[in-house]
CSV table of C-alpha atoms in Angstrom, one decimal:
chain,number,residue,atom,x,y,z
N,1165,ALA,CA,-1.7,21.5,3.4
N,1166,GLN,CA,-3.9,19.8,0.6
N,1167,LYS,CA,-4.2,21.9,-1.9
N,1168,ILE,CA,-7.1,21.1,-4.0
N,1169,THR,CA,-7.4,23.0,-7.2
N,1170,GLN,CA,-10.8,23.5,-9.9
N,1171,THR,CA,-9.9,26.1,-12.4
N,1172,GLN,CA,-12.9,26.5,-13.9
N,1173,PRO,CA,-15.4,28.8,-11.7
N,1174,GLY,CA,-18.6,28.7,-14.4
N,1175,MET,CA,-18.6,26.5,-17.2
N,1176,PHE,CA,-21.9,27.0,-19.4
N,1177,VAL,CA,-22.5,23.9,-21.5
N,1178,GLN,CA,-25.5,22.9,-23.9
N,1179,GLU,CA,-28.1,20.7,-22.9
N,1180,LYS,CA,-27.6,17.3,-24.3
N,1181,GLU,CA,-23.6,17.7,-24.8
N,1182,ALA,CA,-21.2,16.1,-22.4
N,1183,VAL,CA,-19.2,18.4,-20.2
N,1184,THR,CA,-15.6,17.9,-18.3
N,1185,LEU,CA,-14.9,19.6,-14.6
N,1186,ASP,CA,-11.3,20.0,-13.8
N,1187,CYS,CA,-9.9,18.9,-10.5
N,1188,THR,CA,-6.2,18.5,-9.6
N,1189,TYR,CA,-4.5,18.0,-6.1
N,1190,ASP,CA,-1.9,17.7,-4.3
N,1191,THR,CA,-1.3,15.0,-1.9
N,1192,SER,CA,2.0,13.1,-0.3
N,1193,ASP,CA,-0.4,9.7,0.4
N,1194,GLN,CA,-0.4,6.1,-1.4
N,1195,SER,CA,-3.9,5.4,-0.2
N,1196,TYR,CA,-6.9,7.7,-1.0
N,1197,GLY,CA,-10.3,8.4,-1.9
N,1198,LEU,CA,-11.8,10.7,-4.1
N,1199,PHE,CA,-15.7,12.2,-4.3
N,1200,TRP,CA,-17.6,14.4,-6.5
N,1201,TYR,CA,-20.4,16.4,-4.8
N,1202,LYS,CA,-22.8,18.8,-6.9
N,1203,GLN,CA,-24.8,21.1,-4.3
N,1204,PRO,CA,-27.7,22.6,-6.2
N,1205,SER,CA,-29.7,26.0,-5.7
N,1206,SER,CA,-31.4,24.7,-2.8
N,1207,GLY,CA,-28.2,24.1,-0.8
N,1208,GLU,CA,-27.9,20.4,-0.2
N,1209,MET,CA,-24.8,18.5,-0.9
N,1210,ILE,CA,-25.4,15.5,-2.8
N,1211,PHE,CA,-22.9,12.7,-3.3
N,1212,LEU,CA,-22.3,11.7,-6.9
N,1213,ILE,CA,-19.2,9.2,-7.9
N,1214,TYR,CA,-16.1,8.2,-5.8
N,1215,GLN,CA,-12.6,6.9,-7.3
N,1216,GLY,CA,-10.3,4.8,-4.9
N,1217,SER,CA,-7.0,5.5,-5.8
N,1218,TYR,CA,-5.5,1.7,-6.3
N,1219,ASP,CA,-8.9,1.8,-8.3
N,1220,GLU,CA,-7.1,0.5,-12.1
N,1221,GLN,CA,-10.5,1.0,-14.1
N,1222,ASN,CA,-11.7,5.2,-14.5
N,1223,ALA,CA,-15.2,5.0,-11.6
N,1224,THR,CA,-18.8,5.6,-14.0
N,1225,GLU,CA,-21.9,5.9,-12.3
N,1226,GLY,CA,-24.6,6.4,-15.1
N,1227,ARG,CA,-23.8,9.4,-16.4
N,1228,TYR,CA,-20.8,10.7,-14.2
N,1229,SER,CA,-17.7,9.1,-14.9
N,1230,LEU,CA,-13.6,10.3,-13.9
N,1231,ASN,CA,-10.9,10.5,-15.9
N,1232,PHE,CA,-8.5,9.7,-12.9
N,1233,GLN,CA,-4.9,10.3,-14.0
N,1234,LYS,CA,-3.3,8.9,-10.6
N,1235,ALA,CA,0.2,10.2,-12.0
N,1236,ARG,CA,-1.3,13.5,-12.9
N,1237,LYS,CA,-3.2,13.6,-9.3
N,1238,SER,CA,-6.2,14.6,-11.9
N,1239,ALA,CA,-9.2,13.5,-11.4
N,1240,ASN,CA,-12.4,15.3,-13.8
N,1241,LEU,CA,-16.0,15.0,-14.1
N,1242,VAL,CA,-17.2,14.1,-16.9
N,1243,ILE,CA,-21.1,14.5,-17.1
N,1244,SER,CA,-22.6,12.9,-20.3
N,1245,ALA,CA,-25.5,13.5,-22.6
N,1246,SER,CA,-26.1,17.1,-19.6
N,1247,GLN,CA,-29.6,18.2,-18.8
N,1248,LEU,CA,-31.1,21.4,-17.0
N,1249,GLY,CA,-30.7,19.5,-13.7
N,1250,ASP,CA,-27.4,19.3,-14.2
N,1251,SER,CA,-26.8,23.3,-13.6
N,1252,ALA,CA,-25.1,23.6,-9.8
N,1253,MET,CA,-22.2,23.6,-8.1
N,1254,TYR,CA,-19.8,20.9,-8.2
N,1255,PHE,CA,-17.2,20.0,-5.7
N,1256,CYS,CA,-14.3,18.1,-6.0
N,1257,ALA,CA,-13.3,16.3,-2.4
N,1258,PRO,CA,-10.5,13.9,-2.0
N,1259,ASN,CA,-10.3,12.2,1.4
N,1260,THR,CA,-6.2,12.5,1.8
N,1261,GLY,CA,-3.7,12.4,5.3
N,1262,GLY,CA,-6.6,10.9,7.5
N,1263,PHE,CA,-10.3,10.6,7.6
N,1264,LYS,CA,-11.2,13.7,6.6
N,1265,THR,CA,-12.7,15.2,3.2
N,1266,ILE,CA,-11.1,18.8,1.6
N,1267,PHE,CA,-13.1,20.6,-0.9
N,1268,GLY,CA,-12.0,22.5,-3.5
N,1269,ALA,CA,-13.7,25.9,-4.4
N,1270,GLY,CA,-15.9,24.1,-6.7
N,1271,THR,CA,-17.0,24.6,-10.0
N,1272,ARG,CA,-20.6,26.3,-11.2
N,1273,LEU,CA,-22.5,24.8,-14.2
N,1274,PHE,CA,-25.0,26.0,-16.5
N,1275,VAL,CA,-26.3,24.4,-18.5
N,1276,LYS,CA,-28.2,25.7,-21.6
N,1277,ALA,CA,-31.5,25.0,-22.9
W,1227,ASN,CA,-29.1,11.8,1.5
W,1228,ALA,CA,-32.4,12.3,3.1
W,1229,GLY,CA,-31.2,10.2,6.1
W,1230,VAL,CA,-28.6,12.9,7.4
W,1231,MET,CA,-31.3,15.6,9.6
W,1232,GLN,CA,-30.1,18.9,10.6
W,1233,ASN,CA,-32.2,21.1,12.5
W,1234,PRO,CA,-32.7,23.7,12.5
W,1235,ARG,CA,-32.2,24.4,8.7
W,1236,HIS,CA,-32.2,28.0,9.4
W,1237,LEU,CA,-31.1,30.0,12.3
W,1238,VAL,CA,-31.3,33.9,12.9
W,1239,ARG,CA,-29.3,35.0,16.0
W,1240,ARG,CA,-28.0,38.2,17.6
W,1241,ARG,CA,-24.3,39.2,18.3
W,1242,GLY,CA,-23.4,37.5,21.6
W,1243,GLN,CA,-26.3,34.7,22.0
W,1244,GLU,CA,-25.3,31.0,21.4
W,1245,ALA,CA,-26.0,29.0,19.2
W,1246,ARG,CA,-27.1,25.0,18.8
W,1247,LEU,CA,-26.2,22.9,15.4
W,1248,ARG,CA,-27.8,19.0,15.4
W,1249,CYS,CA,-27.5,16.2,13.4
W,1250,SER,CA,-28.7,13.4,13.6
W,1251,PRO,CA,-26.7,11.2,11.2
W,1252,VAL,CA,-28.1,8.1,8.9
W,1253,LYS,CA,-28.7,5.2,11.2
W,1254,GLY,CA,-25.4,3.3,11.7
W,1255,HIS,CA,-23.3,6.0,10.9
W,1256,SER,CA,-20.9,6.3,13.3
W,1257,HIS,CA,-18.9,8.7,12.0
W,1258,VAL,CA,-19.8,12.4,11.7
W,1259,TYR,CA,-18.4,15.5,10.2
W,1260,TRP,CA,-18.7,18.9,10.4
W,1261,TYR,CA,-18.1,22.0,7.5
W,1262,ARG,CA,-18.4,25.1,7.6
W,1263,GLN,CA,-19.6,27.2,4.1
W,1264,LEU,CA,-19.4,30.8,3.4
W,1265,PRO,CA,-21.0,32.6,0.4
W,1266,GLU,CA,-20.0,31.4,-2.5
W,1267,GLU,CA,-17.2,29.3,-1.2
W,1268,GLY,CA,-16.2,25.7,-1.1
W,1269,LEU,CA,-16.9,23.4,2.3
W,1270,LYS,CA,-13.8,24.1,4.3
W,1271,PHE,CA,-13.6,21.4,7.1
W,1272,MET,CA,-14.2,21.9,10.7
W,1273,VAL,CA,-14.6,18.8,13.3
W,1274,TYR,CA,-14.5,15.1,13.2
W,1275,LEU,CA,-16.1,12.6,15.5
W,1276,GLN,CA,-17.1,9.6,16.3
W,1277,LYS,CA,-19.8,8.4,18.8
W,1278,GLU,CA,-18.4,10.0,22.7
W,1279,ASN,CA,-14.5,11.1,20.7
W,1280,ILE,CA,-13.5,14.1,19.0
W,1281,ILE,CA,-11.1,12.4,16.5
W,1282,ASP,CA,-9.5,15.6,14.1
W,1283,GLU,CA,-10.5,19.2,15.0
W,1284,SER,CA,-8.1,21.2,13.4
W,1285,GLY,CA,-10.5,23.2,11.2
W,1286,MET,CA,-12.2,24.1,14.3
W,1287,PRO,CA,-11.8,28.0,15.8
W,1288,LYS,CA,-9.8,27.6,18.9
W,1289,GLU,CA,-12.0,29.7,21.0
W,1290,ARG,CA,-16.1,30.6,21.1
W,1291,PHE,CA,-16.9,26.7,19.2
W,1292,SER,CA,-17.2,22.9,20.1
W,1293,ALA,CA,-18.5,20.0,19.0
W,1294,GLU,CA,-19.6,16.6,21.0
W,1295,PHE,CA,-21.5,13.7,19.5
W,1296,PRO,CA,-22.9,11.4,23.0
W,1297,LYS,CA,-23.4,7.9,23.1
W,1298,GLU,CA,-27.6,8.6,22.6
W,1299,GLY,CA,-28.3,11.7,20.5
W,1300,PRO,CA,-27.7,13.7,17.6
W,1301,SER,CA,-24.2,15.5,17.3
W,1302,ILE,CA,-24.3,18.9,18.1
W,1303,LEU,CA,-22.3,22.3,17.1
W,1304,ARG,CA,-22.2,25.1,19.3
W,1305,ILE,CA,-21.1,27.9,19.1
W,1306,GLN,CA,-20.7,30.7,22.5
W,1307,GLN,CA,-21.2,34.5,21.9
W,1308,VAL,CA,-21.3,34.8,18.2
W,1309,VAL,CA,-20.5,37.8,15.9
W,1310,ARG,CA,-21.8,38.6,12.3
W,1311,GLY,CA,-18.5,36.4,10.6
W,1312,ASP,CA,-20.2,33.4,12.4
W,1313,SER,CA,-22.8,33.8,9.8
W,1314,ALA,CA,-22.9,31.1,7.3
W,1315,ALA,CA,-24.1,27.2,6.3
W,1316,TYR,CA,-23.0,24.6,8.7
W,1317,PHE,CA,-23.5,21.1,7.0
W,1318,CYS,CA,-23.3,17.4,8.2
W,1319,ALA,CA,-22.6,14.6,7.7
W,1320,SER,CA,-22.1,11.0,8.1
W,1321,SER,CA,-20.3,7.6,7.1
W,1322,ARG,CA,-20.4,4.4,7.9
W,1323,ARG,CA,-16.6,4.4,8.4
W,1324,GLY,CA,-13.9,6.5,7.4
W,1325,ARG,CA,-12.6,6.9,3.9
W,1326,THR,CA,-16.3,6.1,2.7
W,1327,GLU,CA,-18.6,8.3,0.9
W,1328,ALA,CA,-20.3,10.9,3.8
W,1329,PHE,CA,-23.8,12.2,3.2
W,1330,PHE,CA,-24.7,15.2,3.7
W,1331,GLY,CA,-27.4,17.0,5.3
W,1332,GLN,CA,-29.3,19.9,4.1
W,1333,GLY,CA,-27.6,22.1,6.0
W,1334,THR,CA,-28.0,24.8,8.9
W,1335,ARG,CA,-28.2,28.1,7.4
W,1336,LEU,CA,-27.3,30.4,10.5
W,1337,THR,CA,-27.1,34.2,10.5
W,1338,VAL,CA,-26.2,36.8,12.9
W,1339,VAL,CA,-27.4,40.0,12.9
């Protein structure tokens, strides 16, 4: 069974500072994708960023970037210049073993003013 | 994200009744996924469908739950004889094809009383 580990159930960050949310996963696949989603208190799931396992460069999308270390099976999300609106749950979601995306338990991020 | 439409947003059912959850994917998307989210947990994969085909239903409970994605019309997740443990948020997502980012609907929050 696939296993996704997000070791930080809750994180605090000061507004305007950067924060790193950890994610490790377990897969024997050579080709896979990694997704991060944000879920604010309103409940919807918002796609943030995607990394392909064969992409040589770390993915970036605005203030979001991935610190992807394939050998360690790690794909940490870095949010730069945190904003109050970044307070939400963040889910790491590898797409391995076929076409379904499996979600980690999530990290709740609190941005302090 | 706004392209995936789920209805109803909130659904209340008494124990033993049937619940029908609808999902209209983004126009042009032929892949639909259903997930269930219990309070304070991540999303659990339930089923992956393409038009008229169930591709992967490994996350579906063996009894009472069924899903379809007909040639015309929305995808339907059907829960027969609901029990209190079925109370959760049910999310639908769609993608153009597998292994690409999935866009989520806003979810249907089912409450069984």
